[in-house]
Short mmCIF file of C-alpha atoms in Angstrom, two decimals:
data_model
loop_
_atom_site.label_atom_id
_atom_site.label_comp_id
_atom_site.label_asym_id
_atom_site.label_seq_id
_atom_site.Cartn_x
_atom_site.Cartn_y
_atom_site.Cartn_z
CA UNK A 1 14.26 -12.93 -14.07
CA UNK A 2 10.48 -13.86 -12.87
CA UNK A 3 7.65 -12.49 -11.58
CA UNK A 4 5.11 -13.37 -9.58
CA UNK A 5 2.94 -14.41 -12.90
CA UNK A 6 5.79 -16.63 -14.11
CA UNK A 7 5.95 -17.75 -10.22
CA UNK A 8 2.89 -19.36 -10.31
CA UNK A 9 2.82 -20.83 -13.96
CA UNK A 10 6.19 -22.40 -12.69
CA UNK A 11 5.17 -23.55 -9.43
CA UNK A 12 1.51 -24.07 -10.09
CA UNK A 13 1.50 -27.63 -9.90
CA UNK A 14 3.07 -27.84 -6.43
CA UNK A 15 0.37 -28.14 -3.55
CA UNK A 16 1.05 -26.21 -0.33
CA UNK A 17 1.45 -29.77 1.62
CA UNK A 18 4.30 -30.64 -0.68
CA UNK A 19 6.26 -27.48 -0.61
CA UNK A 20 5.43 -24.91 2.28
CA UNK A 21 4.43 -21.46 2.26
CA UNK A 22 7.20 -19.04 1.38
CA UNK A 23 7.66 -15.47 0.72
CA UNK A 24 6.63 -15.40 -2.23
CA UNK A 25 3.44 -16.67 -1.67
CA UNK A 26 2.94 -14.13 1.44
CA UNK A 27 3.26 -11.71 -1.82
CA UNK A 28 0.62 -13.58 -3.77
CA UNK A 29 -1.82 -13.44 -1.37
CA UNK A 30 -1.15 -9.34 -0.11
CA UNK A 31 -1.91 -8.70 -3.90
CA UNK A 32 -4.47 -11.05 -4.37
CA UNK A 33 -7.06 -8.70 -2.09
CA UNK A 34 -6.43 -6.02 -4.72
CA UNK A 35 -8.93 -8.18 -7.27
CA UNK A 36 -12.41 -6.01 -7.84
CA UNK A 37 -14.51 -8.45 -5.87
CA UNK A 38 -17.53 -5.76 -5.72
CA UNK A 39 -18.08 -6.45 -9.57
CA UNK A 40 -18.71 -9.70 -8.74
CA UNK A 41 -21.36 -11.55 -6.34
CA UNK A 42 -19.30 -13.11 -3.81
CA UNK A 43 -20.43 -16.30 -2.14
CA UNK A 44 -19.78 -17.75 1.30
CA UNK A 45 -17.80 -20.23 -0.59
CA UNK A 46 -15.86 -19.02 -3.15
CA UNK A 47 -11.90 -20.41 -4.03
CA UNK A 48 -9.43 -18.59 -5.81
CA UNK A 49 -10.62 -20.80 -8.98
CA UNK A 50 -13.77 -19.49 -8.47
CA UNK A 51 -13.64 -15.93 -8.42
CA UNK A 52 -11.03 -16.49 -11.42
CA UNK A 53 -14.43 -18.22 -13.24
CA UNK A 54 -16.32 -14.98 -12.03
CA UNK A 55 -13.88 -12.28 -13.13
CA UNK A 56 -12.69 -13.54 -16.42
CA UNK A 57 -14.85 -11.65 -18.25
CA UNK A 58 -14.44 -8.66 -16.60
CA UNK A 59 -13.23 -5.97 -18.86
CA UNK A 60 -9.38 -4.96 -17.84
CA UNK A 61 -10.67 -1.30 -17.00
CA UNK A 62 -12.29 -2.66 -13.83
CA UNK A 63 -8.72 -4.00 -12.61
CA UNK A 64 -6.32 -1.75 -10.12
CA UNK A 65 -2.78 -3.04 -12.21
CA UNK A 66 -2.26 -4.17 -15.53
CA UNK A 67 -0.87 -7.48 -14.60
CA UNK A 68 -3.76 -8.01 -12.32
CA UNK A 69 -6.24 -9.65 -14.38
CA UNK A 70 -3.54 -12.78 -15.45
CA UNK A 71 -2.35 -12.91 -12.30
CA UNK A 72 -5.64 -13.58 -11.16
CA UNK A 73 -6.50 -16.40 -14.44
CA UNK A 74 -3.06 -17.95 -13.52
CA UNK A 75 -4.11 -18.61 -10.05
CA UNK A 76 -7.26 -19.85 -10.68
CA UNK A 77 -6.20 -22.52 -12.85
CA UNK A 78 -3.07 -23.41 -10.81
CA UNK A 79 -3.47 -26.35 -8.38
CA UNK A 80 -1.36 -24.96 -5.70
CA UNK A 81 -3.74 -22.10 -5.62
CA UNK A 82 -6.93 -22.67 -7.32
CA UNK A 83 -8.86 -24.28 -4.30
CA UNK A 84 -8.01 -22.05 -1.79
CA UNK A 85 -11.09 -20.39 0.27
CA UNK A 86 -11.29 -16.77 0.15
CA UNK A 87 -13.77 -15.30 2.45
CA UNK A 88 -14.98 -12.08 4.91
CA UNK A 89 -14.26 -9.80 1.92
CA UNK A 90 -14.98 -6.39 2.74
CA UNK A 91 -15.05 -3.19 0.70
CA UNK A 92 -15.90 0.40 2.18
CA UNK A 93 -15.84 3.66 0.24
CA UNK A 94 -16.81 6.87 2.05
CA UNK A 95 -15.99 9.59 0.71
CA UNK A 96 -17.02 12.02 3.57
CA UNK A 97 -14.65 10.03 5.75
CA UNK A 98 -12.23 10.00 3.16
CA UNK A 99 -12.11 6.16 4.02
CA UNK A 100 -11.12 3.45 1.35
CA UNK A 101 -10.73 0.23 2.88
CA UNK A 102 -11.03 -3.39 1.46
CA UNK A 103 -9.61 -6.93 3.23
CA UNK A 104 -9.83 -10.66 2.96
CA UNK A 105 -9.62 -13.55 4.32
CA UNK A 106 -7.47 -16.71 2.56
CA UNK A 107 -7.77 -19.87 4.17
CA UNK A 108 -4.48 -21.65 4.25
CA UNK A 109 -3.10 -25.18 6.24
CA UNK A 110 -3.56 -24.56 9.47
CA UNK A 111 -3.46 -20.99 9.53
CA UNK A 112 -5.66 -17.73 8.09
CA UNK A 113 -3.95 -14.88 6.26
CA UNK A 114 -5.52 -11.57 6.58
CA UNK A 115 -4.86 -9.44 2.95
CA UNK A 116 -5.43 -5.44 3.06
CA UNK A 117 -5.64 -4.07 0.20
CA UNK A 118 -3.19 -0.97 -0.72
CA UNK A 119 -4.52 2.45 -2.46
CA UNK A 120 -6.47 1.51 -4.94
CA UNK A 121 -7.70 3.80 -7.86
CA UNK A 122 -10.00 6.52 -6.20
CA UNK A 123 -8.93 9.95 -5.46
CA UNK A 124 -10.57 9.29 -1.94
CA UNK A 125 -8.36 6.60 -1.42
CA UNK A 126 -5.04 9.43 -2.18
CA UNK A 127 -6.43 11.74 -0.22
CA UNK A 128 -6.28 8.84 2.53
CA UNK A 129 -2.48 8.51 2.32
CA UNK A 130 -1.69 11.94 2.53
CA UNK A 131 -3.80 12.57 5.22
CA UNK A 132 -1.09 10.05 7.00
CA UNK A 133 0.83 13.08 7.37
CA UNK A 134 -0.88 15.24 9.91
CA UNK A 135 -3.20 12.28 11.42
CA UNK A 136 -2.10 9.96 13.69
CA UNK A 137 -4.70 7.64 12.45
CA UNK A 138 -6.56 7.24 9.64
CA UNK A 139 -10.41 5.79 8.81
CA UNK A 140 -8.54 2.63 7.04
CA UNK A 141 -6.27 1.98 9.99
CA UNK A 142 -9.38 1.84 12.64
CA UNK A 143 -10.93 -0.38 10.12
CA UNK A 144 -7.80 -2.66 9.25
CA UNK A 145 -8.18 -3.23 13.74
CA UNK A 146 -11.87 -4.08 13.80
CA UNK A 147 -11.85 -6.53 10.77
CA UNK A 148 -8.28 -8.23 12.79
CA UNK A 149 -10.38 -8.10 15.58
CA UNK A 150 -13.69 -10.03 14.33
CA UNK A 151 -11.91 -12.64 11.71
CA UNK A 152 -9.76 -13.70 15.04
CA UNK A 153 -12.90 -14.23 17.07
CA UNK A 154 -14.64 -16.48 14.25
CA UNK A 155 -11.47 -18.58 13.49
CA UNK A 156 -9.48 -20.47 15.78
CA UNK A 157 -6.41 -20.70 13.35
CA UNK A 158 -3.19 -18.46 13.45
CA UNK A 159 -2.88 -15.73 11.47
CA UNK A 160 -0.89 -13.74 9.28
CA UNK A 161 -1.03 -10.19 8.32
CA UNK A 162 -0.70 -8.78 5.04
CA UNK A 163 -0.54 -6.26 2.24
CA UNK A 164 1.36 -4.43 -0.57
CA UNK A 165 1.71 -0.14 -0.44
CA UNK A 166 -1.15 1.03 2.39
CA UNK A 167 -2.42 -2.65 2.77
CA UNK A 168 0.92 -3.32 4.48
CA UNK A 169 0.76 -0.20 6.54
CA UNK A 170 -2.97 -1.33 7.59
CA UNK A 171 -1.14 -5.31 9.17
CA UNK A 172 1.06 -3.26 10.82
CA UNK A 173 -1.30 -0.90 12.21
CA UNK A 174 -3.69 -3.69 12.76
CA UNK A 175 -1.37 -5.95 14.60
CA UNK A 176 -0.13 -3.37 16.94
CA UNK A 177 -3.60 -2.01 18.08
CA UNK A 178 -6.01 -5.72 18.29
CA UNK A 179 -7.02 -6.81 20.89
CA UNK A 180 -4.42 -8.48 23.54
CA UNK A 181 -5.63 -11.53 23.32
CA UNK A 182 -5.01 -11.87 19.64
CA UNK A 183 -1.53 -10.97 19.46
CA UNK A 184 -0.37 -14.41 20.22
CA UNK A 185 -2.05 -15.92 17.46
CA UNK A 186 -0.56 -13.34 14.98
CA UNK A 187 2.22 -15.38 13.54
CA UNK A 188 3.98 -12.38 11.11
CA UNK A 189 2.82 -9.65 9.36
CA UNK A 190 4.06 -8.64 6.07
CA UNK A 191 4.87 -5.11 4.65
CA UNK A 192 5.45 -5.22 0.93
CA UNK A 193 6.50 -1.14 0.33
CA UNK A 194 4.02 0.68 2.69
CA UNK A 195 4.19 3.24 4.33
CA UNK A 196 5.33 3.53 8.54
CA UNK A 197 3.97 5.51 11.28
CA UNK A 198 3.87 9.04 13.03
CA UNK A 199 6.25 8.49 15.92
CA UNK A 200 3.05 8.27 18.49
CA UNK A 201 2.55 5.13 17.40
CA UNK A 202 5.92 4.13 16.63
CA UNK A 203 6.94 4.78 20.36
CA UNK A 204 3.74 2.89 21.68
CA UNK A 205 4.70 -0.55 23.87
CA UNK A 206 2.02 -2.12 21.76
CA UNK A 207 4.35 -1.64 18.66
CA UNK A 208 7.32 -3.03 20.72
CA UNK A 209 5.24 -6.21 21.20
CA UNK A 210 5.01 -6.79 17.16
CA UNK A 211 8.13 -5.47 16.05
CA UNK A 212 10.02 -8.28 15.45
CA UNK A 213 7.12 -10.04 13.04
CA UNK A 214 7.39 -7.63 11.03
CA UNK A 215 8.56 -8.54 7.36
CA UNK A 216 8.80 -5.61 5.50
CA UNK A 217 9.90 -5.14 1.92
CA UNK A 218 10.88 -1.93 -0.26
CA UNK A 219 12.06 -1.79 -3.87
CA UNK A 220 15.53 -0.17 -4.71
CA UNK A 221 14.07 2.97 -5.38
CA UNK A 222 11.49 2.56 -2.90
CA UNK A 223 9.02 5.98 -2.50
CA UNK A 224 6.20 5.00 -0.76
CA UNK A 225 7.97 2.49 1.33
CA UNK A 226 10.06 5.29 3.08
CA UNK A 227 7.32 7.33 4.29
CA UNK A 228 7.01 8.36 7.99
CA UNK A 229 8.60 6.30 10.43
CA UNK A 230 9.85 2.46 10.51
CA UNK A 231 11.12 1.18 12.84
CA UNK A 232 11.86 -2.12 12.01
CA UNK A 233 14.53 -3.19 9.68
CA UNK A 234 13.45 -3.86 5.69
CA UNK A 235 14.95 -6.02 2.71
CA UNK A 236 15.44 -3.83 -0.21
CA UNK A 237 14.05 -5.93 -3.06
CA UNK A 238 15.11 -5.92 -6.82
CA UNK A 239 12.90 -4.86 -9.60
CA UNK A 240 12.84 -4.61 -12.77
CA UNK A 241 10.95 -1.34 -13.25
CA UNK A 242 13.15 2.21 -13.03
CA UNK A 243 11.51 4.99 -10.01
CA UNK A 244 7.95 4.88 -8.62
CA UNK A 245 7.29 2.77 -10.96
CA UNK A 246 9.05 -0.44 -8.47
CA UNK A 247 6.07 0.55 -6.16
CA UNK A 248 4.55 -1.83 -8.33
CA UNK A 249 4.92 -5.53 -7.20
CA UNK A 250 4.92 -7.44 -10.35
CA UNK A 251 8.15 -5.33 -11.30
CA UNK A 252 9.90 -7.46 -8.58
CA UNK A 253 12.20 -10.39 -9.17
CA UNK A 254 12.32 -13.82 -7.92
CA UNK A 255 15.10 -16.44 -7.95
CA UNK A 256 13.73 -19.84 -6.78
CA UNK A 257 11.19 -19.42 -3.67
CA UNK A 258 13.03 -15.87 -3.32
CA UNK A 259 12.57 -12.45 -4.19
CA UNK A 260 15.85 -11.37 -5.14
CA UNK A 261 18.08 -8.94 -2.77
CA UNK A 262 20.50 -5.91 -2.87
CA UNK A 263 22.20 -4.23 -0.42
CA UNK A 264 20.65 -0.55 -0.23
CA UNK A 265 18.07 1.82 -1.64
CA UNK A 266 19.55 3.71 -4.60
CA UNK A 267 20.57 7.61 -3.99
CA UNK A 268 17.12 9.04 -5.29
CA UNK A 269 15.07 6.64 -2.90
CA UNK A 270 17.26 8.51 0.01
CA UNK A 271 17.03 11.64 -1.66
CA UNK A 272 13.33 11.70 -1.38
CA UNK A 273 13.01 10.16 1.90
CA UNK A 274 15.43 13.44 3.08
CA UNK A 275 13.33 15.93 0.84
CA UNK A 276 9.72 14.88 2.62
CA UNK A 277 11.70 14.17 6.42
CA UNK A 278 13.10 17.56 5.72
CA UNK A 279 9.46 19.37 4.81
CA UNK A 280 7.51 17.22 7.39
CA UNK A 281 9.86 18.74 10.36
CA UNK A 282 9.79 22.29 8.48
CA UNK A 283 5.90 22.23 8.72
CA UNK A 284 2.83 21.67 10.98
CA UNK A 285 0.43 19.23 10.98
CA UNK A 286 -1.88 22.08 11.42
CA UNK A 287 -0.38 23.36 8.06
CA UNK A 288 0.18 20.20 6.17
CA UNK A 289 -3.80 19.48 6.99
CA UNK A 290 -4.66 22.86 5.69
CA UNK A 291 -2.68 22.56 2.08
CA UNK A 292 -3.53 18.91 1.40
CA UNK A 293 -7.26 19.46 2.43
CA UNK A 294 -7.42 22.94 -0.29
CA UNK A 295 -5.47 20.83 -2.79
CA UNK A 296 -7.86 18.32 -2.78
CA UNK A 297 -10.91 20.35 -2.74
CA UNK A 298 -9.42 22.03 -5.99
CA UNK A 299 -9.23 18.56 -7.63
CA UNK A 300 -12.59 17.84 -7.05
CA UNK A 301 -14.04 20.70 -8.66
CA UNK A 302 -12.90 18.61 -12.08
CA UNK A 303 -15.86 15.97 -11.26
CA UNK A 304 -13.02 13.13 -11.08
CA UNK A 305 -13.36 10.33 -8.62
CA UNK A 306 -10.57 8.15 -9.81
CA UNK A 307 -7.12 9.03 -11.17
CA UNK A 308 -7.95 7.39 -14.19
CA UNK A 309 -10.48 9.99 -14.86
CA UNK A 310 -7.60 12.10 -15.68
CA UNK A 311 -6.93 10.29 -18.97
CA UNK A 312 -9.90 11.86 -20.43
CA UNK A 313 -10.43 15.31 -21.04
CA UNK A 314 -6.48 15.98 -19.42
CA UNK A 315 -6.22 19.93 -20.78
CA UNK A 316 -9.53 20.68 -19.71
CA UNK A 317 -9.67 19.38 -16.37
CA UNK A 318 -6.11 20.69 -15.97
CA UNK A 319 -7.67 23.95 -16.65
CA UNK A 320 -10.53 23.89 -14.43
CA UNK A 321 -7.95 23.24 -11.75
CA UNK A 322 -6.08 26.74 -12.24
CA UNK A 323 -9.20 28.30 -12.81
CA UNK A 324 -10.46 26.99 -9.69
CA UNK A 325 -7.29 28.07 -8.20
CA UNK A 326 -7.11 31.33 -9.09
CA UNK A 327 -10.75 32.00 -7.50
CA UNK A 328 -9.50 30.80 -3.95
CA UNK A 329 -9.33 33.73 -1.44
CA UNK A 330 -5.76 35.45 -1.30
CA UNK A 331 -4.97 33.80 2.22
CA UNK A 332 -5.56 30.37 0.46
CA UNK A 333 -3.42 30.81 -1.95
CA UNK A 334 -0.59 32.41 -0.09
CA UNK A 335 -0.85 29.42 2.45
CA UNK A 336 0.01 26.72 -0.77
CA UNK A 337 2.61 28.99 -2.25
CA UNK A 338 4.61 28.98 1.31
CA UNK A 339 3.68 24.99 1.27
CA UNK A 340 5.17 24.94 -1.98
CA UNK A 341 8.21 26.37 -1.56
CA UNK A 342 9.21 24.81 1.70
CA UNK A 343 9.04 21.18 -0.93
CA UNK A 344 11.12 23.33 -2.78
CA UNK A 345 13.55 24.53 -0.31
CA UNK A 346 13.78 21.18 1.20
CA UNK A 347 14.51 19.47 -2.38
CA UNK A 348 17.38 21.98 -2.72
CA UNK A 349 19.06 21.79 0.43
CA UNK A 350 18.70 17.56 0.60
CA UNK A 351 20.40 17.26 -2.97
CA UNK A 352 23.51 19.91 -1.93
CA UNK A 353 23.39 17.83 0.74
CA UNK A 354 23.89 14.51 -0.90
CA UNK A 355 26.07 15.68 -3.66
CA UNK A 356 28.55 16.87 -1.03
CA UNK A 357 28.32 13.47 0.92
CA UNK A 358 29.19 11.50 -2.69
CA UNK A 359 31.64 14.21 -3.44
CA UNK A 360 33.54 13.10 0.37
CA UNK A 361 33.28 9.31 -0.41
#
């Protein structure tokens, strides 16, 4: 089956006035805000051909995905996509914040579609997600509502909302905390395999309002996708890729203008989603904060900034971690043992759990 790279070599020569917007193009353009615009200068007027010209000699290290960098030369060649504006890029990095943000604009007919960009590949932008657990909002969300807020006020067009793994989460989030005013013109928002909510914003009336434009998407063995709380329902999507690895959205299939359906999530993707529902209700956000926060300071002592930085020196800066570990203070390290175990004792108890459910069926 295809992908979205053989997608657009396919359907490249098709403009958007002779065969309309589908769903896989709302997946085209939530990736396409994952391109590393800050290595580039980016003009008031740049197209999708454009930025192609700019970043083709980028080196493939400076790319988020593997597949990104074709992707990206197949687009900007292809006359469905190759004129299309992009514009209002933003990219913000703090590290104090622990904020990693980045959007875009993409100028379609008649209407504007907002891309977030997911996680990308700096530890700040990890340590973002799993603060998701014990926040009930994160730097990234606040930002996905002010850059909804000011794109709606300079454009008179509709919109769309949309992005792949946090970048979805941020549409959501987005969508459901704008201003009023906007709502109307929000015509969907897509949610390819990110993340939901904590249940204080799931229960909000604001979230009622958006629910049903809500598109969201999840791989059979979806991880990231069954985080927190959704409340709407989701398409489990085919890929071609086997565990976490389907968090990645080239590894999904497409038959015709379609990505290709099942009918559930496979038994590990509910497996996990028990094992982490399990742990979150076993634990504080008080305590989740606490272990996440020491984890992550322990990381750091290794110098890294990305997860890529990993790759080099791997023994060594796995030993600088349990080095650094074994110099926290006693309390520290009792407080991510009992962390720890409670994963553990969740893991056990969710998979007796689900082995006696398959062994009634």
């Amino acid at each position: 089956m295809i992908n979205l790279i053989d997608y657009v070599k396919a359907n490249g020569n098709y403009v958007l006035e002779e065969k309309k917007i589908n769903e896989i193009d709302d997946m085209i353009f939530a990736r396409l805000s994952y391109m590393p615009f800050k290595y580039i200068d980016m003009c008031a007027n740049e197209t999708i051909e454009s930025i192609a010209t700019k970043m083709k000699d980028l080196e493939q290290a400076k790319y988020i995905w593997a597949d990104d960098k074709p992707f990206l030369q197949e687009l900007g060649k292809a006359k469905r996509y190759k004129d299309i504006a992009v514009t209002d890029y933003v990219e913000i990095l703090d590290n104090s914040a622990e904020k990693q943000f980045a959007a875009i604009t993409i100028s379609l007919p008649n209407i504007k579609y907002i891309s977030y960009r997911g996680t990308d590949s700096t530890l700040v932008g990890w340590k973002e997600d799993f603060n998701m657990s014990f926040m009930e909002n994160v730097p990234s969300q606040i930002e996905s509502v002010v850059y909804l807020n000011d794109v709606a006020k300079k454009y008179r067009e509709d919109l769309i909302l949309g992005g792949h793994s946090k970048g979805g989460n941020l549409a959501v989030y987005a969508a459901v905390f704008c201003e009023d005013e906007i709502k109307p013109k929000i015509k969907k928002i897509i949610n390819a395999d990110g993340p939901g909510f904590d249940k204080s914003v799931i229960q909000t009336p604001e979230y009622r309002k958006v629910l049903k434009k809500i598109e969201t998407y999840i791989p059979q063995s979806s991880v990231v996708g069954r985080l927190l709380e959704h409340e709407e329902e989701y398409q489990v999507i085919k890929s071609n890729q086997k565990g976490f690895m389907q968090h990645d959205i080239f590894s999904w299939e497409i038959e015709g203008d379609k990505l290709i359906r099942i009918e559930r999530v496979t038994t590990n993707s509910e497996i996990f989603n028990g094992i982490l529902r399990d742990w979150l209700k076993n634990t504080t956000p008080e305590e989740r904060k606490d272990f996440i926060d020491m984890l992550y300071e322990i990381i750091l002592t290794t110098k890294a900034t990305e997860v890529s930085d990993f790759r080099i020196d791997t023994v060594k800066k796995i030993g600088q971690i349990l080095t650094t570990y074994k110099n926290r203070k006693e309390e520290d390290k009792k407080e991510i043992e009992k962390m720890i175990k409670l994963l553990i004792s969740s893991t056990i108890k969710i998979i007796r759990e689900s082995r006696r459910n398959e062994k009634v069926k």
